[in-house]
Coordinates of C-alpha atoms in Angstrom, one line a residue:
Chain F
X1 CA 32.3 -14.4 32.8
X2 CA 31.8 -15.0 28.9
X3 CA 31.5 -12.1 26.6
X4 CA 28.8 -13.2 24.1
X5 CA 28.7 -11.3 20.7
X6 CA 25.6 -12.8 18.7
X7 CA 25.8 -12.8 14.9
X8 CA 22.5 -10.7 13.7
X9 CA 20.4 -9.6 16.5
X10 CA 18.5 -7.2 14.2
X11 CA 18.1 -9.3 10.9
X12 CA 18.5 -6.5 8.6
X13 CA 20.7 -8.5 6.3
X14 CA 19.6 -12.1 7.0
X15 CA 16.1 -13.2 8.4
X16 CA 15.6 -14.4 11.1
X17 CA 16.8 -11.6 13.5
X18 CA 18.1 -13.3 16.4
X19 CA 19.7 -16.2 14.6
X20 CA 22.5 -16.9 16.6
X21 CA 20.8 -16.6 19.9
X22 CA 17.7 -18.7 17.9
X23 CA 20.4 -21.4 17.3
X24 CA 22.1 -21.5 20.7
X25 CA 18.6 -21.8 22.1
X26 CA 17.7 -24.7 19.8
X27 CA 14.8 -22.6 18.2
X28 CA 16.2 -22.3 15.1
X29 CA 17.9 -24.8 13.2
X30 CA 21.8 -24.8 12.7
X31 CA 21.1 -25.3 8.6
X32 CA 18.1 -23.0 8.3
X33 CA 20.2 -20.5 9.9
X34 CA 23.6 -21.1 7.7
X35 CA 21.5 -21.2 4.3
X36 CA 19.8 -17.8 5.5
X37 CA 20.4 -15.4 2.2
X38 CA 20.2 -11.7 1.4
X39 CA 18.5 -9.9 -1.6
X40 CA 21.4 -10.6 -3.4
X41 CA 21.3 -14.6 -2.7
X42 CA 24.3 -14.6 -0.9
X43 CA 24.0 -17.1 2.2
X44 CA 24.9 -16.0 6.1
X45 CA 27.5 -19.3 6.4
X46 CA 29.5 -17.5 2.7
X47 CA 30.0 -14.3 4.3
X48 CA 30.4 -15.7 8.0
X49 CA 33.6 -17.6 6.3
X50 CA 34.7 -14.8 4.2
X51 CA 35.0 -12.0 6.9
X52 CA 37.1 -15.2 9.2
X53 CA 33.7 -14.7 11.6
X54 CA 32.5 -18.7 11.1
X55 CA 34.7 -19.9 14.0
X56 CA 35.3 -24.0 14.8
X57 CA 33.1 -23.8 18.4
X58 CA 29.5 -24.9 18.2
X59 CA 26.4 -23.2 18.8
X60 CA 25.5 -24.9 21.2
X61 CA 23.9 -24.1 25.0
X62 CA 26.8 -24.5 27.8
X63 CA 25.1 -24.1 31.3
X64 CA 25.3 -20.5 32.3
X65 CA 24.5 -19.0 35.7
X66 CA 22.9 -15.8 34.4
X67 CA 22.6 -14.1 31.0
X68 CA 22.8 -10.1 31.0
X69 CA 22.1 -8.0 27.9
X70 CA 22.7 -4.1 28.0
X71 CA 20.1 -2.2 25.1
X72 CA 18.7 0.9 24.5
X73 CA 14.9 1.0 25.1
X74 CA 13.2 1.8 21.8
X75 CA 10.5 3.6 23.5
X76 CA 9.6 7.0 25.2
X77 CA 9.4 5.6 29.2
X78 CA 12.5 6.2 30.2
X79 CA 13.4 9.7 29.0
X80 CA 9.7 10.9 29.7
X81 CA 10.6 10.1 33.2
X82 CA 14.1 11.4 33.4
X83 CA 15.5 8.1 34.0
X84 CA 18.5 6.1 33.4
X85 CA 18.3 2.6 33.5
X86 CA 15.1 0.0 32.7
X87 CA 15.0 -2.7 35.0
X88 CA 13.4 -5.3 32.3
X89 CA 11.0 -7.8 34.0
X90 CA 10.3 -9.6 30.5
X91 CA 9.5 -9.3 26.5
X92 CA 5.7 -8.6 25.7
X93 CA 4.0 -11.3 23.4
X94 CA 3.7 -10.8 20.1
X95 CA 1.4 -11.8 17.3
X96 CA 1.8 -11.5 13.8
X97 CA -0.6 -12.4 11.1
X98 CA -0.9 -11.6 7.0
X99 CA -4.6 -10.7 5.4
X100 CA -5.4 -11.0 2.1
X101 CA -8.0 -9.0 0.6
X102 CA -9.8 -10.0 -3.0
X103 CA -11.8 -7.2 -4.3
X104 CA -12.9 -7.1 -7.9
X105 CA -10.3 -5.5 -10.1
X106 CA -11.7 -2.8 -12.5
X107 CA -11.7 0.4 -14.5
X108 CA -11.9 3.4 -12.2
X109 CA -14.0 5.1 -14.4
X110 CA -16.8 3.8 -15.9
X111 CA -17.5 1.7 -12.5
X112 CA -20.5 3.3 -10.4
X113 CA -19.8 3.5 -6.7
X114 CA -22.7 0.9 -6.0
X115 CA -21.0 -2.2 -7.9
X116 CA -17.2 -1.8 -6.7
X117 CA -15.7 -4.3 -4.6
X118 CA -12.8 -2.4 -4.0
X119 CA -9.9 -4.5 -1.8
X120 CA -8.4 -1.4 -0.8
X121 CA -11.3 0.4 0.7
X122 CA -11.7 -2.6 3.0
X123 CA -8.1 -2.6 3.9
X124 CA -8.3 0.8 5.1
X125 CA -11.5 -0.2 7.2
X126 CA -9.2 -3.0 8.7
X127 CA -6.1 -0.3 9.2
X128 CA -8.1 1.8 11.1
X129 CA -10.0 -1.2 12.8
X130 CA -6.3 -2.2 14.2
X131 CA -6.0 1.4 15.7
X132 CA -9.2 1.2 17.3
X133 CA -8.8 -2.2 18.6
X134 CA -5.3 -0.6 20.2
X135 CA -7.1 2.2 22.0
X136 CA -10.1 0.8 23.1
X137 CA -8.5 -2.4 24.4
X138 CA -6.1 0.2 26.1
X139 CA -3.3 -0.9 28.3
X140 CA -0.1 -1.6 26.7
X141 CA -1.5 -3.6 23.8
X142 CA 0.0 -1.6 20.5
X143 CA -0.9 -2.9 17.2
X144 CA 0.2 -2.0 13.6
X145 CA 0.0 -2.8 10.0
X146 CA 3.3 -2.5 8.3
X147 CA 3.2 -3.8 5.3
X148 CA 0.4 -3.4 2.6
X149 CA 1.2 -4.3 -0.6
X150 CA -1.8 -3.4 -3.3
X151 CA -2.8 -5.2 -6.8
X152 CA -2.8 -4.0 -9.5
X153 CA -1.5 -0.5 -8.0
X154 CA -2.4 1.7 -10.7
X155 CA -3.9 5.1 -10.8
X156 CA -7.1 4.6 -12.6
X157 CA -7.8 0.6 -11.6
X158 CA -9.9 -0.3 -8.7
X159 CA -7.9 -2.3 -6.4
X160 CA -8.7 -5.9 -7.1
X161 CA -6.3 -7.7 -4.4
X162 CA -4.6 -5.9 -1.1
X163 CA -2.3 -8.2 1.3
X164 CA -1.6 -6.5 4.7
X165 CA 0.3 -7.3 8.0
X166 CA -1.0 -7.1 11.5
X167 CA 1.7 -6.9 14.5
X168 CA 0.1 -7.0 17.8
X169 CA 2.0 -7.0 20.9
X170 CA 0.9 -6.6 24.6
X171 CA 2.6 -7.9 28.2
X172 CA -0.5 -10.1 28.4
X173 CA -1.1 -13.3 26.3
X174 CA -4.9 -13.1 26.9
X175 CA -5.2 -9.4 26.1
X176 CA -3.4 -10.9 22.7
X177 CA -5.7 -13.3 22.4
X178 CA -9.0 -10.6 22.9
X179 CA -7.2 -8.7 20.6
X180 CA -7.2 -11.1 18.1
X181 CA -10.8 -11.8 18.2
X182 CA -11.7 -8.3 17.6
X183 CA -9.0 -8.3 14.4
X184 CA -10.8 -11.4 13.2
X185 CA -14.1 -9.6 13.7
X186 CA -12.8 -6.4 12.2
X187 CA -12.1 -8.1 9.0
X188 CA -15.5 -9.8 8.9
X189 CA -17.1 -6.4 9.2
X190 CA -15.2 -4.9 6.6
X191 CA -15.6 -8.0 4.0
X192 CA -19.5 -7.7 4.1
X193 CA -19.3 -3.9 3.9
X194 CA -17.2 -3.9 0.7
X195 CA -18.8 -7.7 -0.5
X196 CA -14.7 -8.9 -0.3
X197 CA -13.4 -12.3 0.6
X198 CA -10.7 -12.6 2.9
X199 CA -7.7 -15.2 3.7
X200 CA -6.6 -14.3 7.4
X201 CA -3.9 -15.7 8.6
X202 CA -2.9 -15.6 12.5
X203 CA 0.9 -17.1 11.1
X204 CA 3.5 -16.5 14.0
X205 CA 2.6 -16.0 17.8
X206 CA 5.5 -15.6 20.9
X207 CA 4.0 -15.9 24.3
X208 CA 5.0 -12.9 27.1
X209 CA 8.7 -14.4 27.8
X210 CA 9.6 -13.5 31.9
X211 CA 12.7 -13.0 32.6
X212 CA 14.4 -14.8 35.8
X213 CA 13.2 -13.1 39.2
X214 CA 16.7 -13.4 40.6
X215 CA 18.1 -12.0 37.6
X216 CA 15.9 -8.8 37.6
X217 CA 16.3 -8.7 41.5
X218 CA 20.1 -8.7 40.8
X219 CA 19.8 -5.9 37.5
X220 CA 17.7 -3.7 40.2
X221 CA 20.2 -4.0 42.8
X222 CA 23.0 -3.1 40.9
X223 CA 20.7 -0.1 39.2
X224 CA 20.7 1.6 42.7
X225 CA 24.1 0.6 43.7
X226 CA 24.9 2.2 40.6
X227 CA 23.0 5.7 41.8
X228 CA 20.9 5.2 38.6
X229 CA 17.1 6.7 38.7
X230 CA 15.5 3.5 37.2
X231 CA 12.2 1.8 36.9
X232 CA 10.9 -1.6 36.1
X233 CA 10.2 -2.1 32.3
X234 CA 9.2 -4.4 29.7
X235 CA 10.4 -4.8 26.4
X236 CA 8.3 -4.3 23.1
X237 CA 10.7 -5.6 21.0
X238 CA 12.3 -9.1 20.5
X239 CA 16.1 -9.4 21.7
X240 CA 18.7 -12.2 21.9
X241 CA 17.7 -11.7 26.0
X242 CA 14.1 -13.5 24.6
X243 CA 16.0 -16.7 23.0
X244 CA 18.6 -17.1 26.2
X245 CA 15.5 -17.1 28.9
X246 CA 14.6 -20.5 27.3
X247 CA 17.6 -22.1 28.6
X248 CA 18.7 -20.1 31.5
X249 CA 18.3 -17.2 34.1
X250 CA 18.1 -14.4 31.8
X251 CA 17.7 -10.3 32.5
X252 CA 18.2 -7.4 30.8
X253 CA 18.9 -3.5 31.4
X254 CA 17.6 -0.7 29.4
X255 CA 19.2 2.9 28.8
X256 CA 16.7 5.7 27.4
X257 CA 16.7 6.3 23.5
X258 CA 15.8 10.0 22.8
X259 CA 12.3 10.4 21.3
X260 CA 11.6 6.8 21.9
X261 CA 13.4 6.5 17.9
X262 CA 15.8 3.8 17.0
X263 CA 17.1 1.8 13.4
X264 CA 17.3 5.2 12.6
X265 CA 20.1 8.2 12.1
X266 CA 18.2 10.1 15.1
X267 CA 19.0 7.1 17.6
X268 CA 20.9 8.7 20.6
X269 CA 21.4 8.2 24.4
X270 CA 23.0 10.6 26.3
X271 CA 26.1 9.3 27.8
X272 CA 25.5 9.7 31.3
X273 CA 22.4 7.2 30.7
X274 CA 25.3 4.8 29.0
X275 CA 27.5 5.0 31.9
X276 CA 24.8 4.0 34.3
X277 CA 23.9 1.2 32.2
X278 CA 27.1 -0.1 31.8
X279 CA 27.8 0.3 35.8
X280 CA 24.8 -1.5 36.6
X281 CA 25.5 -4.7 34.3
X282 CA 28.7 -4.7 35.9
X283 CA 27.7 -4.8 38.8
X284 CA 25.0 -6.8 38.3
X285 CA 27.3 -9.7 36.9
X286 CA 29.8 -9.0 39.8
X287 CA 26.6 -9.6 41.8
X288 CA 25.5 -12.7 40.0
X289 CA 28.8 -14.3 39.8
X290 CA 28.8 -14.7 43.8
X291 CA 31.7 -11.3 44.0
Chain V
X1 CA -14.9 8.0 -45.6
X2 CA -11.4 7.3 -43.6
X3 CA -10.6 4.4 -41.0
X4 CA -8.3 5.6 -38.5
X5 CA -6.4 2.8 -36.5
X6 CA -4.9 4.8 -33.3
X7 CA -1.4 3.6 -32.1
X8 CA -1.7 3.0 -28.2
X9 CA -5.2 4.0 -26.8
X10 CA -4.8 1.8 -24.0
X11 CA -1.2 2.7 -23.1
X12 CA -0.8 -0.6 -21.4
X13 CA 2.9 -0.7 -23.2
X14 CA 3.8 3.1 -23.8
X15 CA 2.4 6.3 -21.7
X16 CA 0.6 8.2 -21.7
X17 CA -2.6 6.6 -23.6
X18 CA -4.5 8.1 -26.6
X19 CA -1.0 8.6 -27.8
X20 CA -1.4 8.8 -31.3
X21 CA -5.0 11.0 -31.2
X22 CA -3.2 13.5 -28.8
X23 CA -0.6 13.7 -31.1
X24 CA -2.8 14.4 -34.0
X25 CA -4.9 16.5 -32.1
X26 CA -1.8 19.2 -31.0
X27 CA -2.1 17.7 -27.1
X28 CA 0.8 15.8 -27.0
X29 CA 4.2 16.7 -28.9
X30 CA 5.4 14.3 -31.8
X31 CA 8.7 14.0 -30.3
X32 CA 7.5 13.1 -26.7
X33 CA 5.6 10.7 -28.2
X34 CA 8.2 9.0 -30.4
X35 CA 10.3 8.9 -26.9
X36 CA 8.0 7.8 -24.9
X37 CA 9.8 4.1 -23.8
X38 CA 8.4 1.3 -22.2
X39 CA 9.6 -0.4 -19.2
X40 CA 12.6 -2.1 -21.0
X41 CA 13.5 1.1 -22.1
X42 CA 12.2 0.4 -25.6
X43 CA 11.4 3.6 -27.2
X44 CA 7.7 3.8 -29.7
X45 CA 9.3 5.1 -32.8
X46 CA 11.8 2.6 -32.9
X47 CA 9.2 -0.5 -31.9
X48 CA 6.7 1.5 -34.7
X49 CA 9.7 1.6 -37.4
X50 CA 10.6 -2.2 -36.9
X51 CA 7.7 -3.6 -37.5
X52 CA 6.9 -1.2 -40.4
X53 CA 4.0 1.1 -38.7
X54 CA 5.9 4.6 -38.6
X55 CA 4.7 5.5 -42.0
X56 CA 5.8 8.3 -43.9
X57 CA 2.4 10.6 -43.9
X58 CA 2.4 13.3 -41.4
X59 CA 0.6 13.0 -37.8
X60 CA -1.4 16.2 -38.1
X61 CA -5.1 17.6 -38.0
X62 CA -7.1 17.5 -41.6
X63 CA -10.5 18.8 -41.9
X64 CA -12.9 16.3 -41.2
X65 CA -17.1 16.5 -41.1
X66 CA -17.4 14.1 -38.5
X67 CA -15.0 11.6 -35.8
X68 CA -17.1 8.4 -34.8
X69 CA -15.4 5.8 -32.6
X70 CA -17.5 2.0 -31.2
X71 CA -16.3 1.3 -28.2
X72 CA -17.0 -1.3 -25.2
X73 CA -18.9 0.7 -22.3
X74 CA -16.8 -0.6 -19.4
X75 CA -19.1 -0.1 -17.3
X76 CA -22.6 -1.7 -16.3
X77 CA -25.7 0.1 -17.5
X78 CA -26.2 -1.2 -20.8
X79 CA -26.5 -5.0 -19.7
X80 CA -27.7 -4.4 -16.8
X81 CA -31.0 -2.2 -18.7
X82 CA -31.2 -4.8 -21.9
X83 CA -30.1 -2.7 -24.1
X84 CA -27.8 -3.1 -27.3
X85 CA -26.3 0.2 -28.0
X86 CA -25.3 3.4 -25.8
X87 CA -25.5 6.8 -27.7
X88 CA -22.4 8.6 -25.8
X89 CA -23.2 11.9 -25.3
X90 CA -19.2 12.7 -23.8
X91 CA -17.0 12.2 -21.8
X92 CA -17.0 12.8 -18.1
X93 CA -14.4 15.3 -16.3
X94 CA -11.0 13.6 -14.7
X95 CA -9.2 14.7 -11.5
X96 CA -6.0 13.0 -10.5
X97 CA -4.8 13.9 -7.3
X98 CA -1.3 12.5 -5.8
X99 CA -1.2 12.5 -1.9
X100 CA 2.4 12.2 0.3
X101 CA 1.9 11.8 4.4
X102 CA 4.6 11.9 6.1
X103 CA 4.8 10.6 9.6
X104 CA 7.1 9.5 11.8
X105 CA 9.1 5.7 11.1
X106 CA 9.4 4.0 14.7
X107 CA 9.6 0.7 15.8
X108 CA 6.1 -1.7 15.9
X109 CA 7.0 -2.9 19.6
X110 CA 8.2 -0.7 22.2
X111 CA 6.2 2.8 20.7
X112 CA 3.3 3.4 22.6
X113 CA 0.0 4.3 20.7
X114 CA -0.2 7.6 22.1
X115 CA 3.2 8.5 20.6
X116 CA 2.5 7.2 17.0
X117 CA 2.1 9.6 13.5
X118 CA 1.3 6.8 11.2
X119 CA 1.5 7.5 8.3
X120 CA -0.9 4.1 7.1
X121 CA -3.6 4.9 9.7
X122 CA -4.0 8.8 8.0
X123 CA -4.0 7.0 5.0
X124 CA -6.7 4.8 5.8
X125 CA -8.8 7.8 6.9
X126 CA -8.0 8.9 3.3
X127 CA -9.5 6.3 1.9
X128 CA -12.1 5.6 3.4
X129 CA -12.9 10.1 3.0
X130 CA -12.3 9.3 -0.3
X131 CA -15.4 6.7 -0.7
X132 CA -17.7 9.2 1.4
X133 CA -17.1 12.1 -0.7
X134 CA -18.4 9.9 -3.8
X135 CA -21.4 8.4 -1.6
X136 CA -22.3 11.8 0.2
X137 CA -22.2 13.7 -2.9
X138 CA -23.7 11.2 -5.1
X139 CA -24.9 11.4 -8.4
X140 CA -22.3 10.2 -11.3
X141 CA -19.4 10.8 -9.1
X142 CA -16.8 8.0 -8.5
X143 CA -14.0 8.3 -6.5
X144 CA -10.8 5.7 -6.6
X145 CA -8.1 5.3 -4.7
X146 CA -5.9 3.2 -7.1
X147 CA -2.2 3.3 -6.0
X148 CA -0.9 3.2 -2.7
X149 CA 2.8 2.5 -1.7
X150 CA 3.9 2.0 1.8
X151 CA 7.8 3.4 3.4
X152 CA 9.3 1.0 5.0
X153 CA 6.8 -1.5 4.4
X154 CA 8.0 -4.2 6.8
X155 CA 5.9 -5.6 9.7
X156 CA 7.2 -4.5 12.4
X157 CA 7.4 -0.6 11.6
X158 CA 5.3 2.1 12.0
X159 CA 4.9 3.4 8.7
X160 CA 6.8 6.8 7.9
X161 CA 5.6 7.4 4.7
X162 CA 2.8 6.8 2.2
X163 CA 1.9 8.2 -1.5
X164 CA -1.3 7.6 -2.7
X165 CA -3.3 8.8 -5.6
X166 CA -6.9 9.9 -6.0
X167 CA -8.7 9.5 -9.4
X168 CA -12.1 11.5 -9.2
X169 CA -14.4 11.8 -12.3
X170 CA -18.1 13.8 -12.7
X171 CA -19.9 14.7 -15.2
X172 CA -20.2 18.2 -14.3
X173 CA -16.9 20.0 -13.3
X174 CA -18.5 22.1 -10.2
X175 CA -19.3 18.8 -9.1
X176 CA -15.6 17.8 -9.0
X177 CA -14.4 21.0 -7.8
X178 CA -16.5 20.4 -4.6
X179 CA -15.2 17.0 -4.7
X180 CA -11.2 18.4 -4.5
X181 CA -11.9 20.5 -1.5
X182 CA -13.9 17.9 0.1
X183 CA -10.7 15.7 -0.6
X184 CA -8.4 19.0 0.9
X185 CA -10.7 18.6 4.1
X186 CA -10.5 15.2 4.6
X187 CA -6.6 15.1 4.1
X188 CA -6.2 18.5 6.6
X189 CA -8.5 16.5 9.4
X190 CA -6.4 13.1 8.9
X191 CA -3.2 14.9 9.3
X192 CA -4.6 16.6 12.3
X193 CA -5.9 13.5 14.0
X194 CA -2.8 11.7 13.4
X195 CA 0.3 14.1 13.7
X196 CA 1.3 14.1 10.5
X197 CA 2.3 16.0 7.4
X198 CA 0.8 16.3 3.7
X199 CA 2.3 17.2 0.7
X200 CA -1.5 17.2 -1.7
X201 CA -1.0 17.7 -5.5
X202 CA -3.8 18.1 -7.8
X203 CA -1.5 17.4 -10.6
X204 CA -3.8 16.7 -13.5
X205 CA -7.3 17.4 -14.8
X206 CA -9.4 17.2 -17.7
X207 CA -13.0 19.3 -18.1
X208 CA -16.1 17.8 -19.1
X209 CA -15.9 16.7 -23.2
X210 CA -19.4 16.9 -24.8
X211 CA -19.9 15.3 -27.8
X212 CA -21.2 17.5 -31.1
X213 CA -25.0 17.7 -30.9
X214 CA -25.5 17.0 -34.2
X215 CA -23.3 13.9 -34.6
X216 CA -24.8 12.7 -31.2
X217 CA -28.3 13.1 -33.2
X218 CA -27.3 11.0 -35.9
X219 CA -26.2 8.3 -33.8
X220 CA -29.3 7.9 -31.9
X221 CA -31.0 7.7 -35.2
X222 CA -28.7 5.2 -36.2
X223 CA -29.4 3.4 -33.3
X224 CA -33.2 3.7 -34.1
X225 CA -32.7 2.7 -37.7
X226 CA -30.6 -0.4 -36.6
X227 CA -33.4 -1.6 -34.4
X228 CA -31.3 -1.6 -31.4
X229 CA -32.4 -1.0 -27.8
X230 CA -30.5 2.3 -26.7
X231 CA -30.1 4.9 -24.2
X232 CA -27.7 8.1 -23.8
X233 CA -25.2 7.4 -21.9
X234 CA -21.5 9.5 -20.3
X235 CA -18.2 7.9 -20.8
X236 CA -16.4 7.1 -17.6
X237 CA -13.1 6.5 -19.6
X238 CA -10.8 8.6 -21.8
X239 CA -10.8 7.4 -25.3
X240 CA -9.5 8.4 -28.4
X241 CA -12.3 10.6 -28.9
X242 CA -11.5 12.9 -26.0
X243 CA -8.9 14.6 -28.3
X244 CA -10.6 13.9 -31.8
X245 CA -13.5 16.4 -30.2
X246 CA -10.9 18.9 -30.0
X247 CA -10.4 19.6 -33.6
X248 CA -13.7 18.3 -34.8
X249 CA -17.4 17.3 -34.8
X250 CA -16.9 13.8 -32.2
X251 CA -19.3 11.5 -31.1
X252 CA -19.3 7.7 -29.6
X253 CA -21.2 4.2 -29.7
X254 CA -21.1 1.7 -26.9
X255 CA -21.9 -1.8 -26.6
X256 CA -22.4 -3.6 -23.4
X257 CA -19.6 -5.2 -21.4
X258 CA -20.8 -7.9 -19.2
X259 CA -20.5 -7.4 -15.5
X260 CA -19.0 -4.1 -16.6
X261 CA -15.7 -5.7 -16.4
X262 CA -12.6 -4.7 -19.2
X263 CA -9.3 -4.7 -19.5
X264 CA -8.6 -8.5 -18.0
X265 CA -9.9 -12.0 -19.2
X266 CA -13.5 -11.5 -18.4
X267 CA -14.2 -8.8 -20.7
X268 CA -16.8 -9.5 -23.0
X269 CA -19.6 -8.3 -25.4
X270 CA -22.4 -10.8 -26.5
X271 CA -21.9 -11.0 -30.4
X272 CA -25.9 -9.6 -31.2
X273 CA -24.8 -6.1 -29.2
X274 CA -21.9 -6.4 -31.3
X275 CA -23.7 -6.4 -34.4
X276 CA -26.0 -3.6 -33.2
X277 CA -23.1 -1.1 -32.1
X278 CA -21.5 -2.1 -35.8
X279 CA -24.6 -1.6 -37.7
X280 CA -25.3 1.6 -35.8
X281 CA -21.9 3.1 -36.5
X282 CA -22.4 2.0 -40.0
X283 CA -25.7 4.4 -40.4
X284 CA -24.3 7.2 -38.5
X285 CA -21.1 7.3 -41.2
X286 CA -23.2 7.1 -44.0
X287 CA -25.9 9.2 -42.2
X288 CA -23.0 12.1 -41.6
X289 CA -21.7 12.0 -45.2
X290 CA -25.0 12.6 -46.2
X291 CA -25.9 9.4 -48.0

């Protein structure tokens, strides 16, 4: 059994997340990763070196019988239910995409309502497009604009240029795929409203990555050897688990987080849930090792 | 006759704008004006004293029979009627609103729609109110949502907070006092649709300014004289003449601006209109000393 710790699952520091497990995987390459820098322009192999974490092994994929990663769930399932461990059958697939909106840029005053072009009216048209797209596709499709950045940003200018981002994630790649249709539709409708021009972008796409049946057989197994309550799950978010399925039999096990809320100071899971999370991986590599 | 040069009308450099007018008009205190600092921390009276435009006479109200300022139009009626000159009649009222949602931050991926505040999508439903309340109201009234800033404003989270603003204008203040609680009703049913919270400030406003009846008379009949094409016209902007009709008779000439655009490289007045505003505002002057 190998302990893995990978450097920068969650990429606050240094994009990409998931470097390490990216590199391992052959995904992402050794340089790209190593000349990764933060605000401040510092690069990932400095500081690996500094704090004596660079190490002489390389990242590189050894054959491995099964990979096991233990996370909290970042969702509501779990606690809703009153449950203790998520039997993850896979990672949803996720679609990212930028759109840039160019309105006409103008005084806020002495413009009439019938001659603005105003790029942030049609964003908003395309933010609440996204929602609609969400709950009228239903399902488990969730999509969301994060970032909207807005030119000139002024009180009394008419927004001449709006850039946006679109995350859409759902278990299915063809509901993804749907759902990307209706975003490209939804920004067509909203550019001849407001007489904007677009630049859409569909710039980074993950299919649904499964995770190995004997794996998940093994994670359930151990859940109820465990005397967890569990449930099959899937995971929303990207995790080193997603990078390791590409080169071997790969599961993971979920334990509730409170409120669904995580990368935040209200983050908790009770520690009961933790115990039977961590008695279930053991087992399940026990299991898995042929014990 | 005196030719008055205002320091800062635009306040591109130093806020707020009208600097020098508000000064001399009792709106704005010398001192906050002298330490009003731009964004490298440069403060006005030291930029005005080094390159030797601080001047020893006194910022302060004199009697005077008449304040007459030519100014661009900004806006799109003039060219778009054929005409040469606008005989400003004042200056419309100005609402500035400044709008904080706060929902709940959460992870892009495993949050289910049902779950979500968003702060972005309540937003959107701002925006979007916004424009409705200037098209369902109608009339004169415009309606701008100018800056908008996103928290965290990173792809893959749900957005916990957004502050936007809300520039309204009319030229009758009922009409924008119907306008603000339209805007308070369209805030109160986002926040209800979406879960979230609103902190709504109506943080500045300016009445209705109307120009001095008789100066506007002699305007028009310099306009007449000058053989220029006119019509009245309202302001949409604040000028320098906002606070000049505080402490005296005020009125205003415009010229055309093609495509309505100002304040960026397009702006632009066909030299003929130019002459026409120029000569009018000539004739008016001599008109109102009573040559």
């Amino acid at each position: 059994m190998t302990l893995a710790i990978f450097t920068n699952e969650e990429g606050a520091r240094f994009q990409p997340a998931m470097i390490a497990s990216g590199v391992m995987a052959g995904k992402i390459a050794l340089e790209d990763a190593y000349n990764a820098r933060d605000k401040d322009g510092i690069r990932l192999v400095d500081e690996l070196e500094r704090i004596g974490y660079l190490g002489a092994e390389p990242c590189v994929p050894r054959p491995f019988r099964a990979y096991l990663e233990l996370h909290i769930e970042q969702g509501p399932l779990l606690e809703e239910e009153g449950l203790s461990v998520g039997v993850v059958d896979g990672i949803v697939a996720i679609s990212w995409s930028r759109l840039t909106l160019h309105g006409v840029q103008d005084h806020a005053g002495p413009t009439p309502m019938r001659i603005r072009h105003d790029a942030l009216v049609a964003a908003a048209e395309v933010i609440t497009g996204a929602r609609t797209i969400a709950t009228e596709l239903g399902g488990d499709l969730v999509t969301t604009v994060g970032n909207l950045v807005v030119h000139p940003n002024i009180v009394n200018a008419i927004p001449g240029r709006v850039t946006l981002s679109i995350d859409m994630r759902d278990p299915r790649d063809e509901t993804l795929d749907v759902a990307r249709r209706c975003l490209d539709a939804v920004v067509k409708a909203a550019c001849e409203r407001e007489g904007v021009r677009a630049e859409l972008e569909h710039y980074w796409r993950v299919p649904y990555t499964p995770f190995a049946p004997d794996v998940v057989a093994a994670v359930e197994r151990a859940a109820k050897a465990a005397g967890a309550r569990y449930r099959h799950i899937l995971s929303g978010a990207g995790h080193d688990a997603q990078y390791m399925a590409a080169i071997g039999p790969t599961g993971m096990i979920f334990v509730p987080s409170r409120g669904g809320r995580s990368h935040c100071e209200e983050e908790f899971t009770p520690m009961d849930d933790i115990e039977h999370g961590a008695t279930a991986l053991f087992l399940a590599v026990v299991d898995l090792a042929g014990g």
